[in-house]
Amino acid sequence: MKLKGWKKVNPGAVVTEGGSALEFKTGSWRAFKPKFIEENCIQCLFCWVFCPDMAVKVKDGKMVGFNYDYCKGCGICALECPGKKGNKAIVMEEEGK
Amino acid sequence: MSKVVAVTGNEAVANALRQVNPDVSSAYPITPATDIMQRFTSFVSNGQVKTEMILVESEHSAMSGCVGASAAGGRVMTATSSQGLALMWEELFIASGSRLPIVMALVNRALSAPLNIHGDHSDGMGARDCGWIQLWSENAQEAYDNTIQAFRIAEHMDIRLPVMVCLDGFIISHSIERIEYLEDEEVKNFVGEFQLLNPLLDIEHPVSYGPLILPDYYMEYRRAHAEVMSKVPNVVVDIAKDFEKISGRKYGLFETYRLDDAEIGVVILNSAAGTSKDVIDEFRDRGIKAGLLKPRVFRPFPYEEIGNSLKHLKAVCVLDRADAFGASYGPLFADIAASLYPYKEKPVLTNKIYGLGGRDYLPEHAELALNELVEIAKTGKVKTFREYIGVRE
């Protein structure tokens, strides 16, 4: 995407379009990465509810994995995940390992 | 039709605000500005204005309330002084960076510590680089006139920036002077209907204020802000012409007094300019070509115009009612010196710090400065470039 010059920016940095967060990818901020362990998932969708961005992918009402373009690695999904019989369906792993 | 009244500076500003009848005001009391909002809240209680008055728990919240109301799409004003302005510090930048046309009366007062409630310019000077427009006022009439014009300047569609109207604490805010009020209808017509720009409350066109802007764009927004600042002087002059039509009173970017043929001159802000003009008249009576320049628009500072008005003088003393600790000179001096820097032929400049914490500025202080300038003009020699005056050794 070509960056705009100063003559083209909106006064006061006001964002005049809805849904513009889609264009703002923040995955590079991440130090820890959530890993999805499908066999421990009970499809409660707590991860999708609690994710502060839009990093949890849901298809046909089911959690199917992560969109890492928007995941900052906050770990809320892993914390909230109830898992199955004491085993988490989401665990945080250090990036680059 | 104007009406002649005897009122304090605060009363005059409060009356201007009543006549403008803003949509929202969010304010917290602080001496010496308290009186403005106290009078204004009476207007609200008495149904003389339709303003939504928000009484908050601090100046931090007062300016936050103004930011929110302005972004929502309202015509917004407030007033403060000294520590109050200091507590608004971060919101001042949010207001200007978000290009919100808020109008604020700043009744100039010294900063703590030591605690002092009286007038000096350290509050306004501390906020000079926060991206607001600053209009300074010599007396109650100018404070009244500047307040009315401030709304037009702030809300101009090429500008959309907040404006601070500065007047000296107690000396102007609490002293009674003869001034002329405009009719309510004249003020209403002059400021006109508030024009909206990206209001948050327009749910058909949703917008977001205050997004995160990282290194890839931050500098472009700052450059755009600087560009808007450069457009302010022309807008101020145009609005002053319109104001002259209804009031008969002339305003520019700054005032010059007997300066055109002057050889020596003083540069001074606000109320002390009045005292200085009297002393200049005495010097003129003695055949000494003395003059004065009083900035009105201090931000943006009209460098070219001021430099051009001062360059022909032999010696100029800049009087600052605030010190910039650790800086080479006072804040007003620094801008005056910069405005003269491009010229090969320019006056010798001296700087005097006066009147801190409400210390009286007396005719003898102006005489001291002017007598020194006479000597400098004659000999070209300067004894002291920078000093405090009116201070005990």
Coordinates of C-alpha atoms in Angstrom, one line a residue, chain B:
Chain B
M1 CA -25.5 49.8 18.5
S2 CA -23.0 49.4 21.3
K3 CA -23.6 49.9 25.0
V4 CA -21.0 51.5 27.3
V5 CA -20.5 49.7 30.6
A6 CA -18.1 49.7 33.6
V7 CA -17.2 46.0 34.2
T8 CA -14.3 43.8 35.2
G9 CA -12.3 41.8 32.6
N10 CA -13.9 38.6 33.8
E11 CA -17.3 40.1 33.6
A12 CA -16.7 41.2 30.1
V13 CA -15.5 37.7 29.0
A14 CA -18.4 36.0 30.7
N15 CA -20.8 38.4 28.9
A16 CA -19.1 37.6 25.6
L17 CA -19.6 33.9 26.3
R18 CA -23.3 34.5 27.2
Q19 CA -23.7 36.3 23.8
V20 CA -22.0 33.5 21.9
N21 CA -24.2 30.9 23.8
P22 CA -22.0 27.8 23.3
D23 CA -23.6 24.3 23.2
V24 CA -21.4 22.9 26.0
S25 CA -19.0 24.1 28.7
S26 CA -17.0 21.9 31.0
A27 CA -15.2 23.7 33.7
Y28 CA -13.5 23.7 37.1
P29 CA -13.0 26.8 39.2
I30 CA -9.5 28.3 39.8
T31 CA -8.5 31.8 40.9
P32 CA -8.5 34.3 39.1
A33 CA -10.6 32.6 36.3
T34 CA -13.3 31.3 38.7
D35 CA -15.3 34.5 38.3
I36 CA -15.9 33.9 34.6
M37 CA -17.5 30.5 35.0
Q38 CA -19.3 31.6 38.2
R39 CA -21.0 34.3 36.2
F40 CA -21.5 32.0 33.3
T41 CA -23.2 29.3 35.4
S42 CA -25.6 32.0 36.6
F43 CA -26.5 32.6 33.0
V44 CA -27.1 28.9 32.6
S45 CA -29.2 28.7 35.8
N46 CA -31.2 31.8 34.8
G47 CA -32.0 30.3 31.4
Q48 CA -30.1 33.2 29.6
V49 CA -28.1 30.6 27.6
K50 CA -28.9 27.1 26.4
T51 CA -25.4 25.8 27.2
E52 CA -25.1 22.3 28.7
M53 CA -22.9 23.0 31.7
I54 CA -20.7 20.1 32.9
L55 CA -19.2 20.6 36.4
V56 CA -16.3 18.3 36.8
E57 CA -13.8 17.3 39.5
S58 CA -10.6 18.7 38.0
E59 CA -9.2 20.7 35.1
H60 CA -8.0 17.4 33.6
S61 CA -11.6 16.4 33.4
A62 CA -12.7 19.9 32.4
M63 CA -10.5 19.8 29.2
S64 CA -11.4 16.1 28.7
G65 CA -15.1 17.1 28.7
C66 CA -14.4 19.9 26.2
V67 CA -12.5 17.4 24.0
G68 CA -15.4 15.0 24.1
A69 CA -18.1 17.6 23.5
S70 CA -16.2 19.2 20.7
A71 CA -15.6 15.9 18.9
A72 CA -19.3 15.1 19.4
G73 CA -20.1 18.2 17.4
G74 CA -20.7 21.0 19.8
R75 CA -19.5 24.6 20.1
V76 CA -17.5 24.4 23.3
M77 CA -15.7 26.8 25.7
T78 CA -14.1 26.8 29.1
A79 CA -11.8 29.0 31.3
T80 CA -8.8 28.4 33.6
S81 CA -5.6 29.8 35.1
S82 CA -2.2 28.7 36.2
Q83 CA -2.3 25.2 37.9
G84 CA -5.5 24.5 36.2
L85 CA -3.9 24.9 32.8
A86 CA -1.0 22.8 34.0
L87 CA -3.4 20.0 34.9
M88 CA -5.0 20.2 31.5
W89 CA -1.6 19.7 29.9
E90 CA -2.1 16.4 28.1
E91 CA -5.6 17.3 26.9
L92 CA -4.3 20.6 25.4
F93 CA -2.3 18.5 22.9
I94 CA -5.2 16.1 22.3
A95 CA -7.6 19.1 21.6
S96 CA -5.2 20.7 19.1
G97 CA -4.0 17.4 17.5
S98 CA -7.6 16.3 17.0
R99 CA -8.3 19.8 15.5
L100 CA -11.1 20.6 17.9
P101 CA -12.2 24.3 17.9
I102 CA -12.5 24.8 21.6
V103 CA -12.3 28.4 23.0
M104 CA -10.7 28.9 26.4
A105 CA -10.2 32.0 28.4
L106 CA -6.8 31.9 30.2
V107 CA -6.7 34.4 33.0
N108 CA -2.9 34.5 33.3
R109 CA -1.5 33.6 36.8
A110 CA 1.9 32.6 38.2
L111 CA 2.7 28.9 38.7
S112 CA 3.4 27.2 42.1
A113 CA 5.7 26.9 44.0
P114 CA 5.9 29.2 45.8
L115 CA 2.1 29.4 45.7
N116 CA 0.9 32.7 44.2
I117 CA -2.5 33.6 42.8
H118 CA -1.5 36.8 41.0
G119 CA -0.8 37.6 37.4
D120 CA 2.1 36.7 35.3
H121 CA 2.5 34.9 32.0
S122 CA 4.3 31.7 33.0
D123 CA 1.1 29.6 32.5
G124 CA 0.4 30.8 29.0
M125 CA 4.1 30.7 28.0
G126 CA 4.4 27.1 29.3
A127 CA 1.6 26.1 26.9
R128 CA 2.9 28.1 23.9
D129 CA 4.0 25.1 22.0
C130 CA 0.9 22.9 22.5
G131 CA -0.6 23.6 19.0
W132 CA -3.3 26.1 20.2
I133 CA -3.8 29.6 18.8
Q134 CA -3.1 32.2 21.5
L135 CA -4.6 35.7 21.5
W136 CA -3.3 38.1 24.2
S137 CA -5.4 41.0 25.5
E138 CA -4.2 44.3 27.0
N139 CA -7.5 45.2 28.7
A140 CA -11.1 44.2 29.3
Q141 CA -12.2 45.5 25.9
E142 CA -9.6 43.4 24.1
A143 CA -10.4 40.4 26.2
Y144 CA -14.1 40.8 25.3
D145 CA -13.4 41.4 21.6
N146 CA -10.8 38.6 21.4
T147 CA -13.2 36.1 23.0
I148 CA -15.9 36.8 20.4
Q149 CA -13.4 36.7 17.5
A150 CA -11.8 33.5 18.9
F151 CA -14.9 31.4 18.0
R152 CA -14.8 32.5 14.4
I153 CA -11.0 31.8 14.2
A154 CA -11.2 28.4 15.9
E155 CA -14.2 27.3 13.9
H156 CA -13.0 28.5 10.5
M157 CA -13.2 25.5 8.1
D158 CA -9.5 26.1 7.0
I159 CA -8.4 26.2 10.6
R160 CA -10.4 24.1 13.1
L161 CA -7.9 24.6 16.0
P162 CA -8.5 25.5 19.7
V163 CA -7.9 29.1 20.8
M164 CA -6.7 30.5 24.1
V165 CA -7.7 34.0 25.0
C166 CA -5.2 35.4 27.5
L167 CA -5.8 38.3 29.9
D168 CA -3.8 39.3 33.0
G169 CA -5.0 37.9 36.3
F170 CA -6.4 40.5 38.7
I171 CA -4.9 43.5 36.9
I172 CA -7.5 43.0 34.1
S173 CA -9.7 40.1 35.4
H174 CA -10.7 41.9 38.6
S175 CA -10.4 45.6 37.7
I176 CA -13.3 47.7 36.5
E177 CA -12.9 49.5 33.2
R178 CA -15.1 51.3 30.8
I179 CA -15.8 49.1 27.8
E180 CA -18.3 48.8 25.0
Y181 CA -20.5 45.8 24.6
L182 CA -22.0 44.8 21.3
E183 CA -25.7 43.9 21.0
D184 CA -26.6 40.2 21.6
E185 CA -27.9 40.0 18.1
E186 CA -24.7 41.4 16.6
V187 CA -22.6 38.9 18.3
K188 CA -24.9 36.0 17.4
N189 CA -24.8 37.0 13.7
F190 CA -21.0 37.6 13.9
V191 CA -20.2 34.1 15.2
G192 CA -22.9 32.5 13.1
E193 CA -24.2 28.9 13.2
F194 CA -21.7 26.3 14.4
Q195 CA -20.4 24.3 11.4
L196 CA -19.9 20.6 11.9
L197 CA -16.8 18.6 10.8
N198 CA -16.9 14.9 11.4
P199 CA -19.1 15.0 14.5
L200 CA -19.1 11.8 16.6
L201 CA -22.9 12.1 17.1
D202 CA -23.7 11.8 13.4
I203 CA -24.5 8.1 13.5
E204 CA -25.3 8.0 9.8
H205 CA -21.5 8.7 9.2
P206 CA -19.6 6.9 12.0
V207 CA -16.1 8.2 12.8
S208 CA -13.3 7.4 15.2
Y209 CA -11.3 10.1 17.1
G210 CA -7.9 9.5 18.6
P211 CA -6.5 6.5 16.6
L212 CA -3.0 5.2 17.1
I213 CA -0.6 6.8 14.6
L214 CA 2.8 5.2 14.4
P215 CA 6.1 6.4 12.8
D216 CA 4.7 5.7 9.3
Y217 CA 2.2 8.5 9.6
Y218 CA 2.8 10.6 12.8
M219 CA 5.1 13.1 11.1
E220 CA 2.6 13.7 8.2
Y221 CA -0.1 14.7 10.8
R222 CA 2.4 17.1 12.5
R223 CA 3.4 18.6 9.1
A224 CA -0.3 19.1 8.3
H225 CA -0.8 20.8 11.7
A226 CA 2.1 23.1 11.0
E227 CA 0.5 24.0 7.6
V228 CA -2.8 24.9 9.3
M229 CA -0.9 27.1 11.8
S230 CA 0.6 29.0 8.8
K231 CA -2.9 29.8 7.5
V232 CA -4.0 31.3 10.8
P233 CA -2.6 34.9 10.4
N234 CA -4.7 35.6 7.2
V235 CA -7.8 34.2 8.8
V236 CA -7.3 36.3 11.9
V237 CA -6.9 39.5 9.8
D238 CA -10.0 38.7 7.7
I239 CA -12.1 38.1 10.8
A240 CA -10.7 41.3 12.4
K241 CA -11.9 43.2 9.4
D242 CA -15.4 41.8 9.8
F243 CA -15.3 42.6 13.5
E244 CA -14.3 46.2 12.8
K245 CA -17.5 46.5 10.7
I246 CA -19.7 45.8 13.7
S247 CA -17.5 47.3 16.5
G248 CA -15.5 50.1 14.9
R249 CA -12.5 48.6 16.7
K250 CA -9.4 47.6 14.7
Y251 CA -7.4 44.5 15.3
G252 CA -4.4 42.9 13.6
L253 CA -1.7 40.3 14.4
F254 CA -0.1 42.8 16.8
E255 CA -0.4 46.5 17.7
T256 CA 2.2 49.1 17.0
Y257 CA 2.3 52.3 19.0
R258 CA 4.3 55.3 17.6
L259 CA 6.6 52.7 16.0
D260 CA 6.8 53.8 12.4
D261 CA 9.4 56.6 12.8
A262 CA 10.8 55.2 16.2
E263 CA 14.5 54.7 16.9
I264 CA 14.0 52.8 20.1
G265 CA 11.2 50.6 21.2
V266 CA 9.8 48.1 23.7
V267 CA 8.0 44.9 23.0
I268 CA 5.6 43.9 25.7
L269 CA 2.4 41.7 26.2
N270 CA -0.9 42.4 27.8
S271 CA -1.7 45.0 30.5
A272 CA 1.8 46.3 30.9
A273 CA 1.6 47.7 27.4
G274 CA -0.9 50.3 28.6
T275 CA 1.6 51.6 31.2
S276 CA 4.4 51.6 28.6
K277 CA 2.4 53.6 26.1
D278 CA 2.0 56.5 28.7
V279 CA 5.7 56.5 29.3
I280 CA 6.4 56.5 25.5
D281 CA 4.2 59.6 25.2
E282 CA 6.4 61.3 27.8
F283 CA 9.6 60.4 25.9
R284 CA 8.0 61.6 22.7
D285 CA 7.2 64.9 24.4
R286 CA 10.9 65.2 25.2
G287 CA 11.7 64.6 21.5
I288 CA 12.8 61.0 21.9
K289 CA 11.6 58.8 19.1
A290 CA 10.3 55.9 21.2
G291 CA 7.6 53.3 20.1
L292 CA 6.0 50.0 21.2
L293 CA 5.0 46.7 19.7
K294 CA 2.4 44.5 21.5
P295 CA 1.8 41.0 20.1
R296 CA -1.8 39.9 19.9
V297 CA -1.4 36.6 18.1
F298 CA 1.4 35.0 20.0
R299 CA 0.8 31.6 18.5
P300 CA 1.2 31.3 15.6
F301 CA 3.9 33.9 16.0
P302 CA 3.8 36.3 13.0
Y303 CA 7.6 36.3 12.5
E304 CA 7.7 38.0 9.1
E305 CA 5.4 40.8 10.0
I306 CA 6.9 41.5 13.4
G307 CA 10.5 41.3 12.1
N308 CA 9.5 43.7 9.3
S309 CA 8.0 46.2 11.8
L310 CA 11.1 46.2 14.2
K311 CA 14.0 45.9 11.8
H312 CA 14.4 49.7 11.3
L313 CA 14.9 50.4 15.1
K314 CA 18.3 51.0 16.7
A315 CA 17.6 49.3 20.0
V316 CA 14.7 47.3 21.3
C317 CA 13.9 46.0 24.8
V318 CA 11.7 42.9 25.1
L319 CA 10.0 42.7 28.4
D320 CA 8.9 39.2 29.6
R321 CA 6.4 38.6 32.4
A322 CA 7.7 35.0 32.6
D323 CA 11.2 33.5 32.9
A324 CA 12.3 30.4 30.9
F325 CA 14.5 28.9 33.5
G326 CA 17.8 27.7 32.1
A327 CA 17.1 29.3 28.7
S328 CA 19.3 32.1 27.4
Y329 CA 16.4 34.6 27.4
G330 CA 12.7 35.0 28.2
P331 CA 10.1 33.4 26.0
L332 CA 8.9 36.5 24.2
F333 CA 12.5 37.6 23.6
A334 CA 13.3 34.3 21.9
D335 CA 10.6 34.8 19.3
I336 CA 11.4 38.5 18.7
A337 CA 15.1 37.7 18.3
A338 CA 14.2 34.9 15.8
S339 CA 11.9 37.3 13.8
L340 CA 14.9 39.7 13.4
Y341 CA 17.5 37.0 12.7
P342 CA 17.1 37.1 8.8
Y343 CA 18.0 40.8 8.6
K344 CA 21.5 42.1 8.2
E345 CA 20.6 45.5 9.7
K346 CA 18.7 45.0 12.9
P347 CA 18.3 46.6 16.3
V348 CA 20.3 45.7 19.4
L349 CA 18.1 43.6 21.6
T350 CA 17.9 43.5 25.4
N351 CA 15.6 41.4 27.7
K352 CA 14.1 42.3 31.0
I353 CA 12.1 40.0 33.2
Y354 CA 9.4 41.9 35.2
G355 CA 6.2 41.6 37.1
L356 CA 6.4 37.9 38.2
G357 CA 3.7 36.7 40.7
G358 CA 1.8 40.0 40.3
R359 CA 4.6 42.4 41.1
D360 CA 3.5 45.8 39.9
Y361 CA 4.9 47.0 36.6
L362 CA 5.4 50.8 37.1
P363 CA 6.0 53.7 34.8
E364 CA 9.6 53.8 36.2
H365 CA 10.2 50.3 34.9
A366 CA 9.4 51.5 31.4
E367 CA 11.5 54.6 31.9
L368 CA 14.4 52.4 33.0
A369 CA 14.2 50.3 29.9
L370 CA 13.7 53.3 27.6
N371 CA 16.6 55.3 29.1
E372 CA 18.9 52.4 28.6
L373 CA 17.8 52.1 25.0
V374 CA 18.5 55.8 24.5
E375 CA 22.1 55.1 25.7
I376 CA 22.5 52.0 23.6
A377 CA 21.2 53.8 20.5
K378 CA 23.8 56.6 21.1
T379 CA 26.8 54.5 22.0
G380 CA 26.1 51.1 20.6
K381 CA 27.2 49.7 24.0
V382 CA 25.1 47.3 26.1
K383 CA 25.7 46.9 29.9
T384 CA 23.3 44.1 30.5
F385 CA 21.6 42.0 27.9
R386 CA 19.3 40.2 30.3
E387 CA 18.2 41.0 33.8
Y388 CA 15.3 41.0 36.3
I389 CA 13.8 44.4 37.0
G390 CA 11.7 45.4 40.0
V391 CA 13.4 42.8 42.2
R392 CA 15.2 43.4 45.5
E393 CA 18.9 42.7 45.6

